[in-house]
mmCIF file of N, CA and C in Angstrom:
data_model
loop_
_atom_site.group_PDB
_atom_site.id
_atom_site.type_symbol
_atom_site.label_atom_id
_atom_site.label_comp_id
_atom_site.label_asym_id
_atom_site.label_seq_id
_atom_site.Cartn_x
_atom_site.Cartn_y
_atom_site.Cartn_z
ATOM 1 N N MET O 1 27.025 28.273 -12.817
ATOM 2 C CA MET O 1 26.312 27.738 -11.788
ATOM 3 C C MET O 1 25.200 26.716 -12.247
ATOM 4 N N GLU O 2 25.160 25.606 -11.738
ATOM 5 C CA GLU O 2 24.258 24.568 -12.075
ATOM 6 C C GLU O 2 22.802 25.061 -11.798
ATOM 7 N N SER O 3 21.910 24.702 -12.668
ATOM 8 C CA SER O 3 20.486 25.120 -12.514
ATOM 9 C C SER O 3 19.607 23.822 -12.437
ATOM 10 N N VAL O 4 18.648 23.801 -11.463
ATOM 11 C CA VAL O 4 17.753 22.721 -11.273
ATOM 12 C C VAL O 4 16.319 23.260 -11.250
ATOM 13 N N ILE O 5 15.482 22.560 -12.024
ATOM 14 C CA ILE O 5 14.051 22.871 -12.126
ATOM 15 C C ILE O 5 13.328 22.045 -11.122
ATOM 16 N N LEU O 6 12.522 22.729 -10.274
ATOM 17 C CA LEU O 6 11.702 22.091 -9.318
ATOM 18 C C LEU O 6 10.162 22.366 -9.656
ATOM 19 N N PRO O 7 9.309 21.392 -9.633
ATOM 20 C CA PRO O 7 7.931 21.713 -9.832
ATOM 21 C C PRO O 7 7.379 22.576 -8.686
ATOM 22 N N ARG O 8 6.522 23.454 -9.062
ATOM 23 C CA ARG O 8 5.971 24.416 -8.015
ATOM 24 C C ARG O 8 5.264 23.682 -6.999
ATOM 25 N N GLN O 9 4.487 22.622 -7.257
ATOM 26 C CA GLN O 9 3.749 21.880 -6.254
ATOM 27 C C GLN O 9 4.680 21.266 -5.236
ATOM 28 N N LEU O 10 5.815 20.766 -5.689
ATOM 29 C CA LEU O 10 6.849 20.228 -4.778
ATOM 30 C C LEU O 10 7.447 21.304 -3.823
ATOM 31 N N VAL O 11 7.728 22.402 -4.416
ATOM 32 C CA VAL O 11 8.287 23.489 -3.669
ATOM 33 C C VAL O 11 7.210 23.944 -2.571
ATOM 34 N N ASN O 12 6.025 24.040 -2.997
ATOM 35 C CA ASN O 12 4.914 24.446 -2.063
ATOM 36 C C ASN O 12 4.822 23.513 -0.903
ATOM 37 N N ARG O 13 4.924 22.232 -1.157
ATOM 38 C CA ARG O 13 4.760 21.205 -0.056
ATOM 39 C C ARG O 13 5.919 21.375 0.873
ATOM 40 N N ILE O 14 7.139 21.484 0.416
ATOM 41 C CA ILE O 14 8.282 21.666 1.330
ATOM 42 C C ILE O 14 8.184 22.955 2.109
ATOM 43 N N LEU O 15 7.710 24.078 1.488
ATOM 44 C CA LEU O 15 7.590 25.301 2.223
ATOM 45 C C LEU O 15 6.487 25.169 3.317
ATOM 46 N N TYR O 16 5.393 24.480 2.878
ATOM 47 C CA TYR O 16 4.297 24.274 3.869
ATOM 48 C C TYR O 16 4.766 23.468 5.103
ATOM 49 N N GLN O 17 5.525 22.412 4.885
ATOM 50 C CA GLN O 17 6.074 21.564 5.942
ATOM 51 C C GLN O 17 6.884 22.520 6.897
ATOM 52 N N ALA O 18 7.790 23.320 6.297
ATOM 53 C CA ALA O 18 8.555 24.220 7.109
ATOM 54 C C ALA O 18 7.752 25.185 7.976
ATOM 55 N N GLN O 19 6.711 25.692 7.368
ATOM 56 C CA GLN O 19 5.858 26.682 7.989
ATOM 57 C C GLN O 19 4.991 26.053 9.148
ATOM 58 N N THR O 20 4.722 24.728 9.025
ATOM 59 C CA THR O 20 3.885 24.107 10.023
ATOM 60 C C THR O 20 4.691 23.801 11.324
ATOM 61 N N SER O 21 6.051 23.914 11.170
ATOM 62 C CA SER O 21 6.886 23.580 12.330
ATOM 63 C C SER O 21 7.895 24.686 12.444
ATOM 64 N N PRO O 22 7.477 25.960 12.724
ATOM 65 C CA PRO O 22 8.354 27.079 12.692
ATOM 66 C C PRO O 22 9.446 27.101 13.734
ATOM 67 N N ASP O 23 9.377 26.261 14.775
ATOM 68 C CA ASP O 23 10.455 26.362 15.813
ATOM 69 C C ASP O 23 11.343 25.127 15.759
ATOM 70 N N GLU O 24 11.147 24.233 14.830
ATOM 71 C CA GLU O 24 11.941 23.014 14.771
ATOM 72 C C GLU O 24 12.263 22.708 13.307
ATOM 73 N N GLU O 25 13.410 22.138 13.047
ATOM 74 C CA GLU O 25 13.792 21.786 11.713
ATOM 75 C C GLU O 25 12.920 20.604 11.244
ATOM 76 N N VAL O 26 12.423 20.753 10.006
ATOM 77 C CA VAL O 26 11.758 19.651 9.337
ATOM 78 C C VAL O 26 12.729 19.074 8.355
ATOM 79 N N CYS O 27 12.444 17.834 7.998
ATOM 80 C CA CYS O 27 13.368 17.184 6.990
ATOM 81 C C CYS O 27 12.668 16.156 6.195
ATOM 82 N N GLY O 28 13.340 15.797 5.064
ATOM 83 C CA GLY O 28 12.666 14.828 4.228
ATOM 84 C C GLY O 28 13.490 14.501 2.963
ATOM 85 N N LEU O 29 12.952 13.682 2.116
ATOM 86 C CA LEU O 29 13.627 13.289 0.927
ATOM 87 C C LEU O 29 12.794 13.696 -0.314
ATOM 88 N N ILE O 30 13.429 13.868 -1.438
ATOM 89 C CA ILE O 30 12.772 14.208 -2.719
ATOM 90 C C ILE O 30 12.987 13.009 -3.628
ATOM 91 N N ALA O 31 11.933 12.438 -4.134
ATOM 92 C CA ALA O 31 12.017 11.352 -5.026
ATOM 93 C C ALA O 31 11.908 11.828 -6.479
ATOM 94 N N ALA O 32 12.554 11.108 -7.340
ATOM 95 C CA ALA O 32 12.570 11.500 -8.776
ATOM 96 C C ALA O 32 12.401 10.243 -9.612
ATOM 97 N N ARG O 33 11.935 10.433 -10.918
ATOM 98 C CA ARG O 33 11.882 9.337 -11.883
ATOM 99 C C ARG O 33 12.461 9.978 -13.188
ATOM 100 N N GLY O 34 13.382 9.249 -13.722
ATOM 101 C CA GLY O 34 14.074 9.727 -14.914
ATOM 102 C C GLY O 34 14.798 11.068 -14.726
ATOM 103 N N GLY O 35 15.241 11.313 -13.519
ATOM 104 C CA GLY O 35 16.016 12.562 -13.227
ATOM 105 C C GLY O 35 15.185 13.715 -12.977
ATOM 106 N N HIS O 36 13.794 13.547 -12.943
ATOM 107 C CA HIS O 36 12.854 14.650 -12.705
ATOM 108 C C HIS O 36 12.210 14.568 -11.346
ATOM 109 N N PRO O 37 12.399 15.558 -10.503
ATOM 110 C CA PRO O 37 11.848 15.480 -9.156
ATOM 111 C C PRO O 37 10.322 15.374 -9.162
ATOM 112 N N LEU O 38 9.731 14.510 -8.424
ATOM 113 C CA LEU O 38 8.310 14.257 -8.461
ATOM 114 C C LEU O 38 7.573 14.649 -7.168
ATOM 115 N N ARG O 39 8.217 14.169 -6.007
ATOM 116 C CA ARG O 39 7.437 14.293 -4.792
ATOM 117 C C ARG O 39 8.433 14.398 -3.608
ATOM 118 N N CYS O 40 7.894 14.998 -2.473
ATOM 119 C CA CYS O 40 8.770 15.061 -1.312
ATOM 120 C C CYS O 40 8.094 14.105 -0.293
ATOM 121 N N ILE O 41 8.950 13.512 0.521
ATOM 122 C CA ILE O 41 8.594 12.598 1.539
ATOM 123 C C ILE O 41 9.052 13.094 2.909
ATOM 124 N N ALA O 42 8.125 13.567 3.752
ATOM 125 C CA ALA O 42 8.556 14.060 5.076
ATOM 126 C C ALA O 42 9.032 12.893 5.901
ATOM 127 N N VAL O 43 10.136 13.090 6.615
ATOM 128 C CA VAL O 43 10.724 12.104 7.506
ATOM 129 C C VAL O 43 10.785 12.787 8.912
ATOM 130 N N PRO O 44 10.302 12.141 9.983
ATOM 131 C CA PRO O 44 10.425 12.824 11.262
ATOM 132 C C PRO O 44 11.835 13.130 11.705
ATOM 133 N N ASN O 45 11.938 14.301 12.316
ATOM 134 C CA ASN O 45 13.267 14.730 12.903
ATOM 135 C C ASN O 45 13.325 14.243 14.248
ATOM 136 N N VAL O 46 14.361 13.362 14.578
ATOM 137 C CA VAL O 46 14.560 12.789 15.874
ATOM 138 C C VAL O 46 15.777 13.349 16.557
ATOM 139 N N SER O 47 16.242 14.469 16.089
ATOM 140 C CA SER O 47 17.396 15.106 16.728
ATOM 141 C C SER O 47 17.078 15.470 18.180
ATOM 142 N N ALA O 48 18.129 15.324 19.012
ATOM 143 C CA ALA O 48 17.996 15.772 20.451
ATOM 144 C C ALA O 48 17.852 17.288 20.563
ATOM 145 N N ASP O 49 18.225 18.010 19.549
ATOM 146 C CA ASP O 49 18.121 19.429 19.517
ATOM 147 C C ASP O 49 17.455 19.925 18.207
ATOM 148 N N PRO O 50 16.154 19.631 18.011
ATOM 149 C CA PRO O 50 15.528 19.839 16.803
ATOM 150 C C PRO O 50 15.335 21.345 16.397
ATOM 151 N N GLN O 51 15.601 22.261 17.282
ATOM 152 C CA GLN O 51 15.558 23.640 16.982
ATOM 153 C C GLN O 51 16.829 24.104 16.109
ATOM 154 N N ARG O 52 17.869 23.304 16.264
ATOM 155 C CA ARG O 52 19.136 23.682 15.585
ATOM 156 C C ARG O 52 19.652 22.617 14.567
ATOM 157 N N LEU O 53 19.165 21.317 14.775
ATOM 158 C CA LEU O 53 19.734 20.247 13.995
ATOM 159 C C LEU O 53 18.571 19.352 13.502
ATOM 160 N N PHE O 54 18.903 18.579 12.482
ATOM 161 C CA PHE O 54 17.992 17.512 12.002
ATOM 162 C C PHE O 54 18.679 16.150 11.974
ATOM 163 N N ALA O 55 17.932 15.182 12.308
ATOM 164 C CA ALA O 55 18.357 13.751 12.155
ATOM 165 C C ALA O 55 17.170 12.971 11.770
ATOM 166 N N MET O 56 17.183 12.449 10.576
ATOM 167 C CA MET O 56 16.042 11.644 10.107
ATOM 168 C C MET O 56 15.874 10.389 10.862
ATOM 169 N N GLU O 57 14.643 10.112 11.236
ATOM 170 C CA GLU O 57 14.316 8.906 11.936
ATOM 171 C C GLU O 57 14.711 7.709 11.035
ATOM 172 N N PRO O 58 15.633 6.872 11.523
ATOM 173 C CA PRO O 58 16.160 5.870 10.617
ATOM 174 C C PRO O 58 15.221 4.946 10.015
ATOM 175 N N ALA O 59 14.201 4.359 10.717
ATOM 176 C CA ALA O 59 13.262 3.457 10.136
ATOM 177 C C ALA O 59 12.370 4.156 9.090
ATOM 178 N N ALA O 60 12.068 5.380 9.338
ATOM 179 C CA ALA O 60 11.192 6.138 8.350
ATOM 180 C C ALA O 60 11.986 6.483 7.107
ATOM 181 N N GLN O 61 13.231 6.808 7.285
ATOM 182 C CA GLN O 61 14.130 7.069 6.147
ATOM 183 C C GLN O 61 14.328 5.769 5.277
ATOM 184 N N ILE O 62 14.523 4.663 5.933
ATOM 185 C CA ILE O 62 14.766 3.396 5.212
ATOM 186 C C ILE O 62 13.420 3.012 4.448
ATOM 187 N N GLU O 63 12.310 3.226 5.132
ATOM 188 C CA GLU O 63 11.003 2.953 4.501
ATOM 189 C C GLU O 63 10.787 3.831 3.273
ATOM 190 N N ALA O 64 11.126 5.068 3.435
ATOM 191 C CA ALA O 64 10.909 5.979 2.283
ATOM 192 C C ALA O 64 11.807 5.585 1.120
ATOM 193 N N MET O 65 13.009 5.196 1.372
ATOM 194 C CA MET O 65 13.969 4.707 0.348
ATOM 195 C C MET O 65 13.423 3.441 -0.352
ATOM 196 N N ARG O 66 12.866 2.505 0.515
ATOM 197 C CA ARG O 66 12.343 1.315 0.003
ATOM 198 C C ARG O 66 11.184 1.582 -0.983
ATOM 199 N N LYS O 67 10.280 2.450 -0.531
ATOM 200 C CA LYS O 67 9.064 2.803 -1.359
ATOM 201 C C LYS O 67 9.508 3.433 -2.686
ATOM 202 N N MET O 68 10.605 4.253 -2.644
ATOM 203 C CA MET O 68 11.075 4.888 -3.889
ATOM 204 C C MET O 68 11.556 3.821 -4.827
ATOM 205 N N ARG O 69 12.293 2.785 -4.325
ATOM 206 C CA ARG O 69 12.766 1.735 -5.212
ATOM 207 C C ARG O 69 11.616 0.991 -5.751
ATOM 208 N N GLU O 70 10.597 0.665 -4.947
ATOM 209 C CA GLU O 70 9.409 -0.028 -5.415
ATOM 210 C C GLU O 70 8.676 0.702 -6.541
ATOM 211 N N ARG O 71 8.755 2.068 -6.481
ATOM 212 C CA ARG O 71 8.022 2.876 -7.517
ATOM 213 C C ARG O 71 8.948 3.254 -8.652
ATOM 214 N N ASP O 72 10.098 2.640 -8.707
ATOM 215 C CA ASP O 72 11.141 2.928 -9.777
ATOM 216 C C ASP O 72 11.564 4.378 -9.716
ATOM 217 N N GLU O 73 11.734 4.884 -8.500
ATOM 218 C CA GLU O 73 12.163 6.270 -8.251
ATOM 219 C C GLU O 73 13.544 6.247 -7.727
ATOM 220 N N THR O 74 14.247 7.361 -7.749
ATOM 221 C CA THR O 74 15.587 7.476 -7.166
ATOM 222 C C THR O 74 15.614 8.712 -6.240
ATOM 223 N N LEU O 75 16.656 8.761 -5.409
ATOM 224 C CA LEU O 75 16.807 9.893 -4.493
ATOM 225 C C LEU O 75 17.263 11.069 -5.341
ATOM 226 N N PHE O 76 16.512 12.169 -5.349
ATOM 227 C CA PHE O 76 16.882 13.363 -6.009
ATOM 228 C C PHE O 76 17.503 14.346 -5.020
ATOM 229 N N GLY O 77 16.883 14.456 -3.917
ATOM 230 C CA GLY O 77 17.325 15.509 -2.930
ATOM 231 C C GLY O 77 16.912 15.219 -1.523
ATOM 232 N N ILE O 78 17.554 16.014 -0.642
ATOM 233 C CA ILE O 78 17.300 15.950 0.762
ATOM 234 C C ILE O 78 17.009 17.412 1.160
ATOM 235 N N TYR O 79 15.921 17.589 1.965
ATOM 236 C CA TYR O 79 15.660 18.961 2.359
ATOM 237 C C TYR O 79 15.493 19.029 3.885
ATOM 238 N N HIS O 80 15.728 20.273 4.356
ATOM 239 C CA HIS O 80 15.473 20.545 5.803
ATOM 240 C C HIS O 80 15.303 22.021 5.894
ATOM 241 N N SER O 81 14.796 22.433 7.043
ATOM 242 C CA SER O 81 14.641 23.794 7.345
ATOM 243 C C SER O 81 15.561 24.330 8.428
ATOM 244 N N HIS O 82 15.789 25.660 8.369
ATOM 245 C CA HIS O 82 16.531 26.348 9.423
ATOM 246 C C HIS O 82 15.578 27.413 9.976
ATOM 247 N N PRO O 83 14.968 27.116 11.129
ATOM 248 C CA PRO O 83 13.929 28.040 11.705
ATOM 249 C C PRO O 83 14.578 29.412 12.080
ATOM 250 N N HIS O 84 15.860 29.444 12.508
ATOM 251 C CA HIS O 84 16.401 30.616 13.100
ATOM 252 C C HIS O 84 17.699 31.005 12.455
ATOM 253 N N SER O 85 18.019 30.517 11.273
ATOM 254 C CA SER O 85 19.257 30.929 10.632
ATOM 255 C C SER O 85 19.087 30.924 9.102
ATOM 256 N N PRO O 86 20.021 31.494 8.368
ATOM 257 C CA PRO O 86 19.910 31.600 6.873
ATOM 258 C C PRO O 86 19.866 30.213 6.230
ATOM 259 N N ALA O 87 19.423 30.238 4.970
ATOM 260 C CA ALA O 87 19.334 29.026 4.175
ATOM 261 C C ALA O 87 20.740 28.655 3.537
ATOM 262 N N THR O 88 21.677 28.552 4.438
ATOM 263 C CA THR O 88 23.041 28.122 4.021
ATOM 264 C C THR O 88 23.463 27.008 4.858
ATOM 265 N N PRO O 89 24.285 26.075 4.334
ATOM 266 C CA PRO O 89 24.601 24.836 5.043
ATOM 267 C C PRO O 89 25.493 25.196 6.294
ATOM 268 N N SER O 90 25.053 24.565 7.391
ATOM 269 C CA SER O 90 25.856 24.795 8.666
ATOM 270 C C SER O 90 27.058 23.834 8.604
ATOM 271 N N THR O 91 27.962 24.005 9.546
ATOM 272 C CA THR O 91 29.107 23.102 9.597
ATOM 273 C C THR O 91 28.606 21.662 9.813
ATOM 274 N N THR O 92 27.568 21.479 10.580
ATOM 275 C CA THR O 92 27.002 20.141 10.763
ATOM 276 C C THR O 92 26.405 19.635 9.548
ATOM 277 N N ASP O 93 25.737 20.458 8.745
ATOM 278 C CA ASP O 93 25.199 20.030 7.417
ATOM 279 C C ASP O 93 26.258 19.489 6.553
ATOM 280 N N LEU O 94 27.463 20.240 6.537
ATOM 281 C CA LEU O 94 28.499 19.844 5.639
ATOM 282 C C LEU O 94 29.157 18.569 6.152
ATOM 283 N N GLU O 95 29.308 18.450 7.441
ATOM 284 C CA GLU O 95 29.974 17.210 8.028
ATOM 285 C C GLU O 95 29.092 15.978 7.859
ATOM 286 N N GLN O 96 27.789 16.139 7.911
ATOM 287 C CA GLN O 96 26.974 14.949 7.828
ATOM 288 C C GLN O 96 26.335 14.641 6.453
ATOM 289 N N ALA O 97 26.669 15.390 5.449
ATOM 290 C CA ALA O 97 26.202 15.157 4.085
ATOM 291 C C ALA O 97 26.729 13.880 3.632
ATOM 292 N N GLY O 98 25.923 12.909 3.375
ATOM 293 C CA GLY O 98 26.309 11.519 3.036
ATOM 294 C C GLY O 98 25.938 11.111 1.632
ATOM 295 N N TYR O 99 25.249 12.013 0.801
ATOM 296 C CA TYR O 99 24.796 11.689 -0.550
ATOM 297 C C TYR O 99 25.269 12.772 -1.500
ATOM 298 N N PRO O 100 26.528 12.673 -1.898
ATOM 299 C CA PRO O 100 27.073 13.760 -2.793
ATOM 300 C C PRO O 100 26.273 13.966 -4.113
ATOM 301 N N GLU O 101 25.582 12.973 -4.555
ATOM 302 C CA GLU O 101 24.778 13.039 -5.810
ATOM 303 C C GLU O 101 23.514 13.786 -5.625
ATOM 304 N N ALA O 102 23.082 13.939 -4.310
ATOM 305 C CA ALA O 102 21.770 14.496 -4.078
ATOM 306 C C ALA O 102 21.847 16.047 -3.927
ATOM 307 N N LEU O 103 20.729 16.666 -4.322
ATOM 308 C CA LEU O 103 20.456 18.075 -4.206
ATOM 309 C C LEU O 103 20.060 18.274 -2.721
ATOM 310 N N TYR O 104 20.728 19.227 -2.053
ATOM 311 C CA TYR O 104 20.384 19.511 -0.669
ATOM 312 C C TYR O 104 19.700 20.876 -0.704
ATOM 313 N N ILE O 105 18.465 20.822 -0.187
ATOM 314 C CA ILE O 105 17.623 22.087 -0.206
ATOM 315 C C ILE O 105 17.474 22.498 1.278
ATOM 316 N N ILE O 106 17.657 23.823 1.505
ATOM 317 C CA ILE O 106 17.535 24.352 2.874
ATOM 318 C C ILE O 106 16.518 25.503 2.717
ATOM 319 N N VAL O 107 15.521 25.447 3.649
ATOM 320 C CA VAL O 107 14.546 26.543 3.793
ATOM 321 C C VAL O 107 14.751 27.319 5.038
ATOM 322 N N SER O 108 14.826 28.632 4.883
ATOM 323 C CA SER O 108 15.027 29.456 6.062
ATOM 324 C C SER O 108 13.719 30.096 6.417
ATOM 325 N N LEU O 109 13.358 30.116 7.717
ATOM 326 C CA LEU O 109 12.277 30.848 8.226
ATOM 327 C C LEU O 109 12.655 32.112 8.930
ATOM 328 N N ASN O 110 14.003 32.381 8.881
ATOM 329 C CA ASN O 110 14.615 33.476 9.506
ATOM 330 C C ASN O 110 14.565 34.737 8.640
ATOM 331 N N THR O 111 13.372 34.954 8.029
ATOM 332 C CA THR O 111 13.193 36.070 7.124
ATOM 333 C C THR O 111 11.870 36.801 7.536
ATOM 334 N N ARG O 112 11.723 37.933 7.002
ATOM 335 C CA ARG O 112 10.530 38.703 7.334
ATOM 336 C C ARG O 112 9.559 38.662 6.188
ATOM 337 N N GLY O 113 8.464 37.794 6.406
ATOM 338 C CA GLY O 113 7.369 37.679 5.403
ATOM 339 C C GLY O 113 7.608 36.820 4.182
ATOM 340 N N VAL O 114 8.842 36.475 3.859
ATOM 341 C CA VAL O 114 9.122 35.657 2.633
ATOM 342 C C VAL O 114 10.073 34.574 3.039
ATOM 343 N N LEU O 115 9.674 33.363 2.742
ATOM 344 C CA LEU O 115 10.557 32.250 3.038
ATOM 345 C C LEU O 115 11.696 32.196 2.009
ATOM 346 N N GLU O 116 12.885 31.725 2.425
ATOM 347 C CA GLU O 116 14.001 31.583 1.577
ATOM 348 C C GLU O 116 14.348 30.129 1.348
ATOM 349 N N MET O 117 14.528 29.706 0.110
ATOM 350 C CA MET O 117 14.836 28.330 -0.249
ATOM 351 C C MET O 117 16.099 28.352 -1.156
ATOM 352 N N ARG O 118 17.114 27.603 -0.750
ATOM 353 C CA ARG O 118 18.299 27.513 -1.564
ATOM 354 C C ARG O 118 18.684 26.049 -1.781
ATOM 355 N N GLY O 119 19.346 25.789 -2.878
ATOM 356 C CA GLY O 119 19.824 24.424 -3.198
ATOM 357 C C GLY O 119 21.420 24.393 -3.241
ATOM 358 N N TYR O 120 21.905 23.258 -2.840
ATOM 359 C CA TYR O 120 23.345 23.125 -2.776
ATOM 360 C C TYR O 120 23.743 21.712 -3.203
ATOM 361 N N ARG O 121 24.935 21.476 -3.663
ATOM 362 C CA ARG O 121 25.601 20.192 -3.788
ATOM 363 C C ARG O 121 26.537 20.210 -2.595
ATOM 364 N N LEU O 122 26.586 19.220 -1.769
ATOM 365 C CA LEU O 122 27.449 19.092 -0.594
ATOM 366 C C LEU O 122 28.316 17.834 -0.769
ATOM 367 N N ALA O 123 29.624 18.059 -0.843
ATOM 368 C CA ALA O 123 30.597 16.947 -0.968
ATOM 369 C C ALA O 123 31.928 17.377 -0.434
ATOM 370 N N GLY O 124 32.548 16.461 0.215
ATOM 371 C CA GLY O 124 33.909 16.747 0.787
ATOM 372 C C GLY O 124 33.954 17.924 1.661
ATOM 373 N N GLY O 125 32.948 18.197 2.433
ATOM 374 C CA GLY O 125 32.956 19.376 3.382
ATOM 375 C C GLY O 125 32.742 20.660 2.680
ATOM 376 N N GLU O 126 32.438 20.719 1.448
ATOM 377 C CA GLU O 126 32.244 21.973 0.687
ATOM 378 C C GLU O 126 30.819 22.051 0.089
ATOM 379 N N ALA O 127 30.344 23.264 -0.011
ATOM 380 C CA ALA O 127 29.103 23.527 -0.632
ATOM 381 C C ALA O 127 29.114 24.342 -1.906
ATOM 382 N N SER O 128 28.421 23.867 -2.867
ATOM 383 C CA SER O 128 28.283 24.646 -4.154
ATOM 384 C C SER O 128 26.850 24.937 -4.386
ATOM 385 N N GLN O 129 26.570 26.180 -4.444
ATOM 386 C CA GLN O 129 25.148 26.641 -4.558
ATOM 387 C C GLN O 129 24.597 26.260 -5.956
ATOM 388 N N VAL O 130 23.369 25.892 -6.007
ATOM 389 C CA VAL O 130 22.668 25.553 -7.253
ATOM 390 C C VAL O 130 21.555 26.520 -7.480
ATOM 391 N N GLN O 131 21.366 26.948 -8.640
ATOM 392 C CA GLN O 131 20.259 27.855 -9.005
ATOM 393 C C GLN O 131 18.949 27.064 -9.060
ATOM 394 N N LEU O 132 17.955 27.408 -8.182
ATOM 395 C CA LEU O 132 16.641 26.722 -8.228
ATOM 396 C C LEU O 132 15.718 27.476 -9.154
ATOM 397 N N GLU O 133 15.081 26.740 -10.042
ATOM 398 C CA GLU O 133 14.091 27.313 -10.903
ATOM 399 C C GLU O 133 12.779 26.640 -10.669
ATOM 400 N N ILE O 134 11.717 27.397 -10.566
ATOM 401 C CA ILE O 134 10.406 26.843 -10.240
ATOM 402 C C ILE O 134 9.513 26.963 -11.479
#
């Protein structure tokens, strides 16, 4: 199984974002430099059903990608939360995954007392779990 190291500060920011919106999916991008994840960029969820789905606001996503390029950063990952389901890719997540090189991180709030965060590579309608190390 592939292993990916994430800085604790980055993980804490993603978990915090998920906790501040416990009834709706949050989403965003993870920027990296030299293959090392540096920061997360929250992107508004404009889905018509944000309790079950996420859709990044197009202009905000484009702006985040532009700023990454200006800072000599690359897209490392895409994250979102599942407020009411496990941290596993849904059928919609698999169908809409458009960046096979990116790490997909899912945070589940559907736990008792402890948040669950899992990483995946999504390509061709398949999910391969990645071991996250903090």
